[in-house]
Coordinates of C-alpha atoms in Angstrom, one line a residue:
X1 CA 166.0 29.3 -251.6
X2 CA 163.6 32.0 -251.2
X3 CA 159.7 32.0 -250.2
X4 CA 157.3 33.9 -252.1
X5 CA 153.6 34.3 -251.5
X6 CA 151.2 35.2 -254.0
X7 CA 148.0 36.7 -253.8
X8 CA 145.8 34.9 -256.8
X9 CA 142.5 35.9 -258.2
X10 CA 140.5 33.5 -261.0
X11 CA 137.2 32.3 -262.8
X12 CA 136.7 29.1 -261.4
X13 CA 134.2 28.1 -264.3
X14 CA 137.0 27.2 -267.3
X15 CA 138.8 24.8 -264.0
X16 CA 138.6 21.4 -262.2
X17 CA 139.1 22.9 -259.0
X18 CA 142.4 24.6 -257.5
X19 CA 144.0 21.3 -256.9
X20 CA 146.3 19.6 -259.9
X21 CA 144.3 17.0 -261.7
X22 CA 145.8 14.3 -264.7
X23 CA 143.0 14.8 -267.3
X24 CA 141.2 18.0 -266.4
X25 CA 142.6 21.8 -266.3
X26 CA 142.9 23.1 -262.7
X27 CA 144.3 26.6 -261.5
X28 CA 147.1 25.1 -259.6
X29 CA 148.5 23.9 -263.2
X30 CA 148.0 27.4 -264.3
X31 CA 149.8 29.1 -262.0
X32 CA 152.6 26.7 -261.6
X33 CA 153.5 26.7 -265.3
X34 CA 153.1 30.3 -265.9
X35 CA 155.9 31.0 -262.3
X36 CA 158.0 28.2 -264.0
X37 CA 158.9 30.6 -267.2
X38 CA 159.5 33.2 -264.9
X39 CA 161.8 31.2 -262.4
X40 CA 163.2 29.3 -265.4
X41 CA 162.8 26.5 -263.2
X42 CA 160.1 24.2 -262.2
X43 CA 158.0 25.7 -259.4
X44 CA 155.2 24.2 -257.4
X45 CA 153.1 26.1 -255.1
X46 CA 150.6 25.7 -252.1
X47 CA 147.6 27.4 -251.2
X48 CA 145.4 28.0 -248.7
X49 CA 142.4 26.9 -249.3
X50 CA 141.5 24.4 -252.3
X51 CA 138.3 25.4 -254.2
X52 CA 135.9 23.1 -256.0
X53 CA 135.2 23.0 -259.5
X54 CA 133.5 26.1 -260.4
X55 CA 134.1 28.1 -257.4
X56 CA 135.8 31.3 -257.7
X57 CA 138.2 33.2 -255.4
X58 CA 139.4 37.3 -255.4
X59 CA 141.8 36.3 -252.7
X60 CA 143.5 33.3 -253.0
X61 CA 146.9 33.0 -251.5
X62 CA 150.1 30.7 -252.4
X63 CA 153.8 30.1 -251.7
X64 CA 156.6 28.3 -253.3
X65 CA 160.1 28.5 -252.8
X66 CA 163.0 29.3 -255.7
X67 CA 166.3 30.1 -256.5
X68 CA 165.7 32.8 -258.9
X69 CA 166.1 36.2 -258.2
X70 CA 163.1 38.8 -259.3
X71 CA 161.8 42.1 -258.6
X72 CA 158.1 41.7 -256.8
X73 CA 156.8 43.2 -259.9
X74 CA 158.0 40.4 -262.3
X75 CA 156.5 37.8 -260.7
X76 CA 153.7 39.7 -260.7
X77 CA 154.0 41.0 -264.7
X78 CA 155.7 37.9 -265.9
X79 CA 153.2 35.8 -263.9
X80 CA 150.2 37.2 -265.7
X81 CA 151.9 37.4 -268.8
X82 CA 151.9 33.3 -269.3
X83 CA 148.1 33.0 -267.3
X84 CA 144.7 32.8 -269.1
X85 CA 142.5 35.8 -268.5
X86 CA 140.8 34.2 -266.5
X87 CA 143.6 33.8 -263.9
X88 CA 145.7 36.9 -262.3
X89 CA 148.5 37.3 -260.0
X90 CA 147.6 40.3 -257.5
X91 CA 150.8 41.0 -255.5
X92 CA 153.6 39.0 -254.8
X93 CA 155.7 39.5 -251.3
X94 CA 159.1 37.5 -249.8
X95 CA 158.2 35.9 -246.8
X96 CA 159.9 34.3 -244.1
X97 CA 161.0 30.6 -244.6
X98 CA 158.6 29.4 -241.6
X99 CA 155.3 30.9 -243.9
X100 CA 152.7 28.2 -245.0
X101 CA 149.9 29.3 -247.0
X102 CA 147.8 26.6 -245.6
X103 CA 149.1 26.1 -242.2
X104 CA 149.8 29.3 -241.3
X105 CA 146.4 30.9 -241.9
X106 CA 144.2 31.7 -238.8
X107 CA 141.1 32.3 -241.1
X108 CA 139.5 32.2 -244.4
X109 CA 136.1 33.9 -245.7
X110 CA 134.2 33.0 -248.8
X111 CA 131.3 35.2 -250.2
X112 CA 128.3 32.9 -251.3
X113 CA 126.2 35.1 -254.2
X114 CA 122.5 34.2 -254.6
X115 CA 120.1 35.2 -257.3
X116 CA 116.6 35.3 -256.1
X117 CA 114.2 35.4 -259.3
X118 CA 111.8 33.3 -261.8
X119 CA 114.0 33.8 -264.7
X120 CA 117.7 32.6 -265.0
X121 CA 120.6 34.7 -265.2
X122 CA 122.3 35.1 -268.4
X123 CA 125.1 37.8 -268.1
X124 CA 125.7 36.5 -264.6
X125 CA 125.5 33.0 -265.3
X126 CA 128.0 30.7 -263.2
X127 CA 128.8 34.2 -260.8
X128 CA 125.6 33.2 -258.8
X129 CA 123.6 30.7 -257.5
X130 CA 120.1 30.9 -258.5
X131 CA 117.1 30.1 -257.3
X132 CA 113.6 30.3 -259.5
X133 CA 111.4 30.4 -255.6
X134 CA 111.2 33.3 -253.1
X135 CA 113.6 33.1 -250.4
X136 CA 113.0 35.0 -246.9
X137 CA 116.5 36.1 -245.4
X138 CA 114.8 36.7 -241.5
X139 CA 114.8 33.0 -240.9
X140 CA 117.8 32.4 -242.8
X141 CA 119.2 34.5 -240.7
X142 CA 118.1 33.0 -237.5
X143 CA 118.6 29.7 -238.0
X144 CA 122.5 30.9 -238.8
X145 CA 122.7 32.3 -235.5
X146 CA 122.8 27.9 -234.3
X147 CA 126.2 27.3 -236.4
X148 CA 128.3 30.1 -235.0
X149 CA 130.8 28.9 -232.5
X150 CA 133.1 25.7 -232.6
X151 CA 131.0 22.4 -233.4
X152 CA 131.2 18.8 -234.9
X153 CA 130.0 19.9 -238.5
X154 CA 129.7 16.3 -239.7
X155 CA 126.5 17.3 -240.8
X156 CA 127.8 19.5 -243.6
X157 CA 130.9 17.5 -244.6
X158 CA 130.5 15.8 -247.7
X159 CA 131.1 11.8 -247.9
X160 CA 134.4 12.0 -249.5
X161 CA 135.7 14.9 -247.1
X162 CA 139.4 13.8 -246.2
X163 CA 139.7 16.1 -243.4
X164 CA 140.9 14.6 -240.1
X165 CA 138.5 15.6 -237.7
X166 CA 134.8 17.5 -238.2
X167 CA 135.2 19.9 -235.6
X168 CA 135.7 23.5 -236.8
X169 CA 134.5 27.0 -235.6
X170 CA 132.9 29.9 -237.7
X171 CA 133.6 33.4 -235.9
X172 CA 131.4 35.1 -238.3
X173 CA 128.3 33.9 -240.8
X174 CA 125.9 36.5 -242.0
X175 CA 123.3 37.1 -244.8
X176 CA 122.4 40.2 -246.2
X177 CA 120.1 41.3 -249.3
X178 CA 120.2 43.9 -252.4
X179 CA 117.3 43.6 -254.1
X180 CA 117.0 39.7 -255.3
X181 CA 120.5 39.4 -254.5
X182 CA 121.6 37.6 -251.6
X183 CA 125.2 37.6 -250.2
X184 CA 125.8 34.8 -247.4
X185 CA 129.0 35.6 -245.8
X186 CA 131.1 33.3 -243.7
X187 CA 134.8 32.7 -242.0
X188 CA 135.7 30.3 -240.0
X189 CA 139.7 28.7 -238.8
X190 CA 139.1 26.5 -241.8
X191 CA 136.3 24.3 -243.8
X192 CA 135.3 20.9 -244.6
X193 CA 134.9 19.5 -247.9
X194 CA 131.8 21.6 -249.7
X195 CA 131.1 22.8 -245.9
X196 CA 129.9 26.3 -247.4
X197 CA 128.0 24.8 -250.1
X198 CA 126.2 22.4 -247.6
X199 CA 125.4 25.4 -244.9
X200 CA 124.1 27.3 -248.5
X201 CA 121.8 24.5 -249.3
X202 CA 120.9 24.2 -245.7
X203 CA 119.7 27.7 -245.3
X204 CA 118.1 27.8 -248.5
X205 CA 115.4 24.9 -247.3
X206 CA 115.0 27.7 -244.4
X207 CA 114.7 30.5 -246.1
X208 CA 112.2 28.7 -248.2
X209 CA 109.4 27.8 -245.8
X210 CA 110.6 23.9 -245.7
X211 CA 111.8 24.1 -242.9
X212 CA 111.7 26.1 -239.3
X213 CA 115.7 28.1 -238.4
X214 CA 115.5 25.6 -234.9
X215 CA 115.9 22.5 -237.5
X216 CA 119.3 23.7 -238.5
X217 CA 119.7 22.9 -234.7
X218 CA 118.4 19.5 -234.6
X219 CA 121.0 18.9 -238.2
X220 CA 124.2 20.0 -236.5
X221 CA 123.9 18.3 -233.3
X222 CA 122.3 14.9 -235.3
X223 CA 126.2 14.7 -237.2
X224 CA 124.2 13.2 -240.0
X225 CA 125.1 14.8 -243.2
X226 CA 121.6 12.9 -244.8
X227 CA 119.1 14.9 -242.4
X228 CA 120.9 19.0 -244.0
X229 CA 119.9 20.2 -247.0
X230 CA 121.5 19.6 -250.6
X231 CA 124.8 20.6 -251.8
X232 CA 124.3 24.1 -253.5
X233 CA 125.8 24.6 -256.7
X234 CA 129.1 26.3 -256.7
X235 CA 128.2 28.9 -258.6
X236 CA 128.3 31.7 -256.5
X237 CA 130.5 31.0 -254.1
X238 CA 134.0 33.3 -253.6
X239 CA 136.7 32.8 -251.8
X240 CA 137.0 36.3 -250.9
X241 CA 140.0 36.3 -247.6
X242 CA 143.1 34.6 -245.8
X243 CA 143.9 36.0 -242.8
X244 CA 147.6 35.7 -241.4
X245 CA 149.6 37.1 -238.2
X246 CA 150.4 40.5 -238.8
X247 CA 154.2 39.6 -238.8
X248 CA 154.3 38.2 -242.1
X249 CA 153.1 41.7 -243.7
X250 CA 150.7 40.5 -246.1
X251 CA 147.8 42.1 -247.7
X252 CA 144.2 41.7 -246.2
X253 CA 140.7 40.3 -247.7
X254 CA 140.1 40.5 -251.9
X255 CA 137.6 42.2 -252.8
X256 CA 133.7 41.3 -252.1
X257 CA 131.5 40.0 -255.1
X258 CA 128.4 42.5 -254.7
X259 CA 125.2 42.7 -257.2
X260 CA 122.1 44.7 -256.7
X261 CA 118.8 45.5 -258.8

């Protein structure tokens, strides 16, 4: 058997999610069904990081492992061949037998798009997240600055969050503005159950004027995922990177989801 990875951009609007689902259409069923003509076999793959319903990604990464014998460019061609346009296959590389999309992933980043303005979007519709009120990105910005490091993040977990443990650490979370755009980037070693989303929401009440950057403080060391902000809606929000040890060759970050007046 050989591994292949796969480097996998979508639409996450038309999908239930990345993970397979019994009544709903999810990317995972996608993908698997359009590699299974191509293996001529049945083919399952894993990912790296499973997105929610709605939420997009320009750098999604799988693996599987089969018996059939192709050219990089057929999974590639013959991939995208059999997937919706709103699915594609990017590049496809063999990789050693000891690869793991999930486990063997030291980061992931996701992009979170925010449109600042009275009137909603209509081209853009479900690529960002909008909000009708003015948003101010200084505090937003500050009150960031308190979830950088390694922490307990129970505060942003949602209720239904399967992870083992809450403890995870963000190397990098940023927010930066274009106009009424607003692009809140983040990677961490790995993410709890609507984590991104929460942290959006979170922000957002800062940004705001509800509430003071110190209070995003007072949330994460509370644990209590009642006393953070809402859920922000998942449109918006990119998986946008996976990064891996340099031995296993593989390409770096997708592409970054940027709007601008």
């Amino acid at each position: 058997m050989t591994r292949i990875a796969l480097g996998i951009e979508y639409d996450g609007s038309a999908f239930n999610g990345w993970q397979s689902q019994p009544h709903a259409p999810s990317v995972q069923d996608a993908v698997e069904a359009a590699l299974s003509r191509v293996a001529d076999h049945r083919v399952r793959v894993v990912c790296a990081g499973r997105t929610d319903t709605g939420v997009h990604a320009t750098a999604q990464v799988v693996h599987f492992d089969t018996h059939a014998v192709r050219e990089r460019h057929a999974w590639v061609l013959g991939g995208n061949a059999n997937l919706p346009d709103t699915v594609s296959i990017l590049w496809a590389r063999e990789v050693a037998d000891d690869f793991h999309a999930r486990f063997s992933a030291r980061t992931r980043s996701y992009r979170y798009v925010i449109l600042r303005r009275a009137a909603r979007p209509a081209l853009l519709a479900r690529r960002v997240s909008w909000v009708h009120k003015a948003l101010d990105v200084a505090p937003m910005q500050a009150a960031a600055r308190h979830l950088l490091g390694e922490h307990d993040f129970s505060a942003f977990r949602a209720l239904a969050c399967q992870a083992k443990h809450p403890v995870r650490t963000i190397h990098r979370l940023e927010l930066s503005e274009a106009g009424p755009f607003i692009h809140l980037d983040i990677e961490a070693n790995a993410f709890l159950h609507h984590m991104v989303r929460n942290i959006a929401g979170t922000l957002m009440a800062v940004g705001s004027g509800e509430r003071s950057p110190d209070w995003v403080a007072e949330v994460l060391a509370a644990r209590d995922r009642a006393l953070a902000g809402i859920t922000a809606p998942p449109d918006g929000l990119y998986l946008v990177g996976v990064r891996y040890p340099q031995a296993f060759g593989l390409p770096g970050s997708g592409w970054l989801p940027a709007f601008q007046a």
